[in-house]
């Protein structure tokens, strides 16, 4: 792995080029108070932004640690080669027109290969990259405006999008940014390697990633292991939901899984907290920076309004957030402070009659902090300074600071609307030892994510690596069930038939009641090719005569079913084999009650996935009804995993839907297998 420390924490910076972008880099370095020399390099200009310019790289006093290359793409390749030869620490390649422009230029891919050859082992960011800002040291290779300021420690933000990075730098949320870094084309240095270099800085507390595509799964696994070893959480905003897998899918599993489910399963497996919006990314990173990973999602909420207390409770209703009941000690102390007219509960409305009584407010806050909740928050919305006087809100800072000093525990100030906790108030909160969080919904999302970051188990086994398959074929159901039976799954008795008469005879062999299926369609129910509970040869004869199909499959009718599950695996070249487990049968895609995991999975993970399903109460036995035999479901899942692992070179999709679950069995009622046309394994 390349050493990126000289690039990210440079003692000297060189800027090559004379355009407005390069001038801006020099100006920004000076404005940020970078302590080392900044050397503009230009063949004809004598100064840039007030700094003496050097005509040639070779004229510099010493090899620069970090270099911004702001020249055209062909000159960029030549410059990178010269920097490598002179022993520079690393460079940002600003120019575009490389692999991302292959379709337009015709030579972009070749030029990118030439760039990599010129760089050798010298780190480069990009090409087509804005670079980075190091707010810890005031060092930046950044050609545009930014909104950040120097900090002592903070969050490192890493994104593939330069424009996203600019926007993030403009945040006014009280979030201390240690680094804002872009990756560009990632021709040489990928997101995961950049992330490891940023986490290695002891002043960085959290890594916030905006990811368009994971790319190298093994590199992300290494990043996750490094973060665990350093005790630093990672929060991720994953962009994009690919339709590629769905477009090629035959099974319900593929339509439910796809690339997005694979990404989510990978991030969960790696212990990276995932969020779905940019505000949630920043608020989660902020909470993790100030409070660290949390033990859980239990919350004590304090406000001076019943409406706010209700809003908090309602906003948390469909989340994994709990409000612990007040303890006897809390009730006693709150009653002493608030008197008999206040209803004591969590969330707590302490009423406004103690407003501006710093001591009593502090006692309320500290008492709520002293309970069983993992985190305590005070809902507070500040008035507009352009039209109102916020001085009356000073009591919140006084009381909050006193409560933090008394308890030694975090206290969050959260606004219901993001704009109602402005940046200067957020700074006051931080100065008083509190955590400013903007927007109720984003705060609750951050709470869940911070709790996930605090509950990671041991490092997982590496995901099964996969490669794309160019062409594949779907097995007939009878053959698919034979494969699964050989793998150890419970398959019903079945006989194939080519005609109506053979189907009736086959039913006699199987034993009534039977299921009759017409062959030749992936989704037989939708095509009218399934008849259940046939009790005689005449029933079979009549049902078969009404089916337009190539042949028939006659099966044992499974009775005593408690629930129908979906169990499937899809090859996702971007992330690995995605296993989907969930509610099955004809309503699979309507209910969308599924859990996705990456192979390999353990029996414990399968049991945990079953418990997370909405139909879990049915599996356990609902309203006096018998439950399923979960051990048989787990055995079926592990057997399917063994099958996929054994045929990993050619498996494209495997689906069991439904897996009929009784109180003694888990039976493959329908099966689909799609394999590559040749097994190289």
mmCIF file with all atom_site columns, C-alpha atoms in Angstrom, residues 96-208:
data_model
loop_
_atom_site.group_PDB
_atom_site.id
_atom_site.type_symbol
_atom_site.label_atom_id
_atom_site.label_alt_id
_atom_site.label_comp_id
_atom_site.label_asym_id
_atom_site.label_entity_id
_atom_site.label_seq_id
_atom_site.pdbx_PDB_ins_code
_atom_site.Cartn_x
_atom_site.Cartn_y
_atom_site.Cartn_z
_atom_site.occupancy
_atom_site.B_iso_or_equiv
_atom_site.pdbx_formal_charge
_atom_site.auth_seq_id
_atom_site.auth_comp_id
_atom_site.auth_asym_id
_atom_site.auth_atom_id
_atom_site.pdbx_PDB_model_num
ATOM 1   C CA . UNK A 1 96  ? -10.132 15.469 -17.236 1.00 0.00 ? 96  UNK A CA 1
ATOM 2   C CA . UNK A 1 97  ? -10.197 13.591 -20.537 1.00 0.00 ? 97  UNK A CA 1
ATOM 3   C CA . UNK A 1 98  ? -8.921  10.230 -19.350 1.00 0.00 ? 98  UNK A CA 1
ATOM 4   C CA . UNK A 1 99  ? -10.856 6.966  -19.075 1.00 0.00 ? 99  UNK A CA 1
ATOM 5   C CA . UNK A 1 100 ? -14.097 8.785  -18.221 1.00 0.00 ? 100 UNK A CA 1
ATOM 6   C CA . UNK A 1 101 ? -13.944 10.440 -21.669 1.00 0.00 ? 101 UNK A CA 1
ATOM 7   C CA . UNK A 1 102 ? -12.958 7.401  -23.718 1.00 0.00 ? 102 UNK A CA 1
ATOM 8   C CA . UNK A 1 103 ? -16.120 7.545  -25.804 1.00 0.00 ? 103 UNK A CA 1
ATOM 9   C CA . UNK A 1 104 ? -15.499 11.191 -26.694 1.00 0.00 ? 104 UNK A CA 1
ATOM 10  C CA . UNK A 1 105 ? -11.724 11.263 -27.108 1.00 0.00 ? 105 UNK A CA 1
ATOM 11  C CA . UNK A 1 106 ? -10.902 7.740  -28.258 1.00 0.00 ? 106 UNK A CA 1
ATOM 12  C CA . UNK A 1 107 ? -7.575  7.843  -26.393 1.00 0.00 ? 107 UNK A CA 1
ATOM 13  C CA . UNK A 1 108 ? -8.708  8.410  -22.787 1.00 0.00 ? 108 UNK A CA 1
ATOM 14  C CA . UNK A 1 109 ? -8.136  4.842  -21.655 1.00 0.00 ? 109 UNK A CA 1
ATOM 15  C CA . UNK A 1 110 ? -4.636  4.693  -23.158 1.00 0.00 ? 110 UNK A CA 1
ATOM 16  C CA . UNK A 1 111 ? -3.779  8.050  -21.630 1.00 0.00 ? 111 UNK A CA 1
ATOM 17  C CA . UNK A 1 112 ? -4.894  6.838  -18.210 1.00 0.00 ? 112 UNK A CA 1
ATOM 18  C CA . UNK A 1 113 ? -2.643  3.797  -18.513 1.00 0.00 ? 113 UNK A CA 1
ATOM 19  C CA . UNK A 1 114 ? 0.234   6.108  -19.435 1.00 0.00 ? 114 UNK A CA 1
ATOM 20  C CA . UNK A 1 115 ? -0.541  8.217  -16.363 1.00 0.00 ? 115 UNK A CA 1
ATOM 21  C CA . UNK A 1 116 ? -0.364  5.173  -14.103 1.00 0.00 ? 116 UNK A CA 1
ATOM 22  C CA . UNK A 1 117 ? 2.917   4.099  -15.656 1.00 0.00 ? 117 UNK A CA 1
ATOM 23  C CA . UNK A 1 118 ? 4.358   7.593  -15.157 1.00 0.00 ? 118 UNK A CA 1
ATOM 24  C CA . UNK A 1 119 ? 3.272   7.704  -11.496 1.00 0.00 ? 119 UNK A CA 1
ATOM 25  C CA . UNK A 1 120 ? 4.830   4.388  -10.539 1.00 0.00 ? 120 UNK A CA 1
ATOM 26  C CA . UNK A 1 121 ? 4.628   4.092  -6.750  1.00 0.00 ? 121 UNK A CA 1
ATOM 27  C CA . UNK A 1 122 ? 4.037   7.829  -6.236  1.00 0.00 ? 122 UNK A CA 1
ATOM 28  C CA . UNK A 1 123 ? 0.455   8.410  -5.013  1.00 0.00 ? 123 UNK A CA 1
ATOM 29  C CA . UNK A 1 124 ? -1.883  10.355 -7.263  1.00 0.00 ? 124 UNK A CA 1
ATOM 30  C CA . UNK A 1 125 ? -5.496  11.431 -6.767  1.00 0.00 ? 125 UNK A CA 1
ATOM 31  C CA . UNK A 1 126 ? -7.745  11.484 -9.809  1.00 0.00 ? 126 UNK A CA 1
ATOM 32  C CA . UNK A 1 127 ? -7.485  12.306 -12.631 1.00 0.00 ? 127 UNK A CA 1
ATOM 33  C CA . UNK A 1 128 ? -10.574 14.518 -13.059 1.00 0.00 ? 128 UNK A CA 1
ATOM 34  C CA . UNK A 1 129 ? -10.276 15.401 -9.383  1.00 0.00 ? 129 UNK A CA 1
ATOM 35  C CA . UNK A 1 130 ? -10.490 18.553 -7.232  1.00 0.00 ? 130 UNK A CA 1
ATOM 36  C CA . UNK A 1 131 ? -8.095  17.179 -4.615  1.00 0.00 ? 131 UNK A CA 1
ATOM 37  C CA . UNK A 1 132 ? -8.374  17.614 -0.873  1.00 0.00 ? 132 UNK A CA 1
ATOM 38  C CA . UNK A 1 133 ? -8.525  20.076 2.008   1.00 0.00 ? 133 UNK A CA 1
ATOM 39  C CA . UNK A 1 134 ? -6.693  19.339 5.247   1.00 0.00 ? 134 UNK A CA 1
ATOM 40  C CA . UNK A 1 135 ? -8.343  21.593 7.825   1.00 0.00 ? 135 UNK A CA 1
ATOM 41  C CA . UNK A 1 136 ? -6.061  20.287 10.562  1.00 0.00 ? 136 UNK A CA 1
ATOM 42  C CA . UNK A 1 137 ? -2.863  21.701 9.071   1.00 0.00 ? 137 UNK A CA 1
ATOM 43  C CA . UNK A 1 138 ? -4.277  24.290 6.681   1.00 0.00 ? 138 UNK A CA 1
ATOM 44  C CA . UNK A 1 139 ? -2.877  22.326 3.746   1.00 0.00 ? 139 UNK A CA 1
ATOM 45  C CA . UNK A 1 140 ? -4.969  22.054 0.626   1.00 0.00 ? 140 UNK A CA 1
ATOM 46  C CA . UNK A 1 141 ? -4.720  21.153 -3.024  1.00 0.00 ? 141 UNK A CA 1
ATOM 47  C CA . UNK A 1 142 ? -8.088  22.642 -3.934  1.00 0.00 ? 142 UNK A CA 1
ATOM 48  C CA . UNK A 1 143 ? -8.844  24.901 -6.925  1.00 0.00 ? 143 UNK A CA 1
ATOM 49  C CA . UNK A 1 144 ? -12.165 26.379 -5.815  1.00 0.00 ? 144 UNK A CA 1
ATOM 50  C CA . UNK A 1 145 ? -13.855 28.062 -2.890  1.00 0.00 ? 145 UNK A CA 1
ATOM 51  C CA . UNK A 1 146 ? -14.693 26.101 0.237   1.00 0.00 ? 146 UNK A CA 1
ATOM 52  C CA . UNK A 1 147 ? -16.544 26.898 3.432   1.00 0.00 ? 147 UNK A CA 1
ATOM 53  C CA . UNK A 1 148 ? -14.482 25.256 6.142   1.00 0.00 ? 148 UNK A CA 1
ATOM 54  C CA . UNK A 1 149 ? -12.120 26.493 8.838   1.00 0.00 ? 149 UNK A CA 1
ATOM 55  C CA . UNK A 1 150 ? -9.113  25.164 10.766  1.00 0.00 ? 150 UNK A CA 1
ATOM 56  C CA . UNK A 1 151 ? -9.878  22.585 13.490  1.00 0.00 ? 151 UNK A CA 1
ATOM 57  C CA . UNK A 1 152 ? -7.893  20.546 16.019  1.00 0.00 ? 152 UNK A CA 1
ATOM 58  C CA . UNK A 1 153 ? -9.744  17.285 15.294  1.00 0.00 ? 153 UNK A CA 1
ATOM 59  C CA . UNK A 1 154 ? -12.776 16.210 13.343  1.00 0.00 ? 154 UNK A CA 1
ATOM 60  C CA . UNK A 1 155 ? -14.471 14.119 10.699  1.00 0.00 ? 155 UNK A CA 1
ATOM 61  C CA . UNK A 1 156 ? -12.832 13.123 7.415   1.00 0.00 ? 156 UNK A CA 1
ATOM 62  C CA . UNK A 1 157 ? -15.252 13.305 4.479   1.00 0.00 ? 157 UNK A CA 1
ATOM 63  C CA . UNK A 1 158 ? -14.421 11.356 1.336   1.00 0.00 ? 158 UNK A CA 1
ATOM 64  C CA . UNK A 1 159 ? -16.465 11.468 -1.856  1.00 0.00 ? 159 UNK A CA 1
ATOM 65  C CA . UNK A 1 160 ? -16.121 10.526 -5.489  1.00 0.00 ? 160 UNK A CA 1
ATOM 66  C CA . UNK A 1 161 ? -17.846 13.776 -6.502  1.00 0.00 ? 161 UNK A CA 1
ATOM 67  C CA . UNK A 1 162 ? -15.912 17.049 -6.413  1.00 0.00 ? 162 UNK A CA 1
ATOM 68  C CA . UNK A 1 163 ? -19.079 19.126 -6.492  1.00 0.00 ? 163 UNK A CA 1
ATOM 69  C CA . UNK A 1 164 ? -20.479 17.157 -3.550  1.00 0.00 ? 164 UNK A CA 1
ATOM 70  C CA . UNK A 1 165 ? -17.266 17.924 -1.685  1.00 0.00 ? 165 UNK A CA 1
ATOM 71  C CA . UNK A 1 166 ? -17.679 21.661 -2.285  1.00 0.00 ? 166 UNK A CA 1
ATOM 72  C CA . UNK A 1 167 ? -21.241 21.514 -0.989  1.00 0.00 ? 167 UNK A CA 1
ATOM 73  C CA . UNK A 1 168 ? -20.243 19.561 2.098   1.00 0.00 ? 168 UNK A CA 1
ATOM 74  C CA . UNK A 1 169 ? -17.508 22.079 2.902   1.00 0.00 ? 169 UNK A CA 1
ATOM 75  C CA . UNK A 1 170 ? -20.202 24.773 3.023   1.00 0.00 ? 170 UNK A CA 1
ATOM 76  C CA . UNK A 1 171 ? -22.155 23.078 5.840   1.00 0.00 ? 171 UNK A CA 1
ATOM 77  C CA . UNK A 1 172 ? -23.064 25.245 8.822   1.00 0.00 ? 172 UNK A CA 1
ATOM 78  C CA . UNK A 1 173 ? -24.034 22.492 11.258  1.00 0.00 ? 173 UNK A CA 1
ATOM 79  C CA . UNK A 1 174 ? -21.308 22.740 13.851  1.00 0.00 ? 174 UNK A CA 1
ATOM 80  C CA . UNK A 1 175 ? -19.608 19.701 12.320  1.00 0.00 ? 175 UNK A CA 1
ATOM 81  C CA . UNK A 1 176 ? -15.799 19.935 12.599  1.00 0.00 ? 176 UNK A CA 1
ATOM 82  C CA . UNK A 1 177 ? -14.332 18.861 9.268   1.00 0.00 ? 177 UNK A CA 1
ATOM 83  C CA . UNK A 1 178 ? -10.803 17.473 9.468   1.00 0.00 ? 178 UNK A CA 1
ATOM 84  C CA . UNK A 1 179 ? -10.528 16.602 5.775   1.00 0.00 ? 179 UNK A CA 1
ATOM 85  C CA . UNK A 1 180 ? -12.673 16.997 2.691   1.00 0.00 ? 180 UNK A CA 1
ATOM 86  C CA . UNK A 1 181 ? -11.263 14.722 0.005   1.00 0.00 ? 181 UNK A CA 1
ATOM 87  C CA . UNK A 1 182 ? -12.291 13.728 -3.515  1.00 0.00 ? 182 UNK A CA 1
ATOM 88  C CA . UNK A 1 183 ? -11.272 10.637 -5.430  1.00 0.00 ? 183 UNK A CA 1
ATOM 89  C CA . UNK A 1 184 ? -12.004 11.468 -9.066  1.00 0.00 ? 184 UNK A CA 1
ATOM 90  C CA . UNK A 1 185 ? -11.415 8.583  -11.472 1.00 0.00 ? 185 UNK A CA 1
ATOM 91  C CA . UNK A 1 186 ? -9.607  6.499  -8.849  1.00 0.00 ? 186 UNK A CA 1
ATOM 92  C CA . UNK A 1 187 ? -7.203  5.487  -11.591 1.00 0.00 ? 187 UNK A CA 1
ATOM 93  C CA . UNK A 1 188 ? -4.582  4.532  -9.038  1.00 0.00 ? 188 UNK A CA 1
ATOM 94  C CA . UNK A 1 189 ? -5.822  5.232  -5.512  1.00 0.00 ? 189 UNK A CA 1
ATOM 95  C CA . UNK A 1 190 ? -9.315  4.047  -4.629  1.00 0.00 ? 190 UNK A CA 1
ATOM 96  C CA . UNK A 1 191 ? -11.793 5.140  -1.988  1.00 0.00 ? 191 UNK A CA 1
ATOM 97  C CA . UNK A 1 192 ? -10.831 2.429  0.475   1.00 0.00 ? 192 UNK A CA 1
ATOM 98  C CA . UNK A 1 193 ? -7.094  3.206  0.302   1.00 0.00 ? 193 UNK A CA 1
ATOM 99  C CA . UNK A 1 194 ? -7.796  6.911  0.695   1.00 0.00 ? 194 UNK A CA 1
ATOM 100 C CA . UNK A 1 195 ? -10.065 6.154  3.643   1.00 0.00 ? 195 UNK A CA 1
ATOM 101 C CA . UNK A 1 196 ? -7.353  4.144  5.377   1.00 0.00 ? 196 UNK A CA 1
ATOM 102 C CA . UNK A 1 197 ? -4.874  7.011  4.980   1.00 0.00 ? 197 UNK A CA 1
ATOM 103 C CA . UNK A 1 198 ? -7.341  9.510  6.469   1.00 0.00 ? 198 UNK A CA 1
ATOM 104 C CA . UNK A 1 199 ? -8.251  7.256  9.395   1.00 0.00 ? 199 UNK A CA 1
ATOM 105 C CA . UNK A 1 200 ? -4.570  6.794  10.143  1.00 0.00 ? 200 UNK A CA 1
ATOM 106 C CA . UNK A 1 201 ? -4.352  10.461 11.176  1.00 0.00 ? 201 UNK A CA 1
ATOM 107 C CA . UNK A 1 202 ? -4.889  10.364 14.973  1.00 0.00 ? 202 UNK A CA 1
ATOM 108 C CA . UNK A 1 203 ? -6.779  13.679 14.805  1.00 0.00 ? 203 UNK A CA 1
ATOM 109 C CA . UNK A 1 204 ? -9.505  12.110 12.653  1.00 0.00 ? 204 UNK A CA 1
ATOM 110 C CA . UNK A 1 205 ? -12.383 10.694 14.701  1.00 0.00 ? 205 UNK A CA 1
ATOM 111 C CA . UNK A 1 206 ? -14.878 9.487  12.073  1.00 0.00 ? 206 UNK A CA 1
ATOM 112 C CA . UNK A 1 207 ? -14.824 8.670  8.363   1.00 0.00 ? 207 UNK A CA 1
ATOM 113 C CA . UNK A 1 208 ? -17.868 9.817  6.342   1.00 0.00 ? 208 UNK A CA 1
#
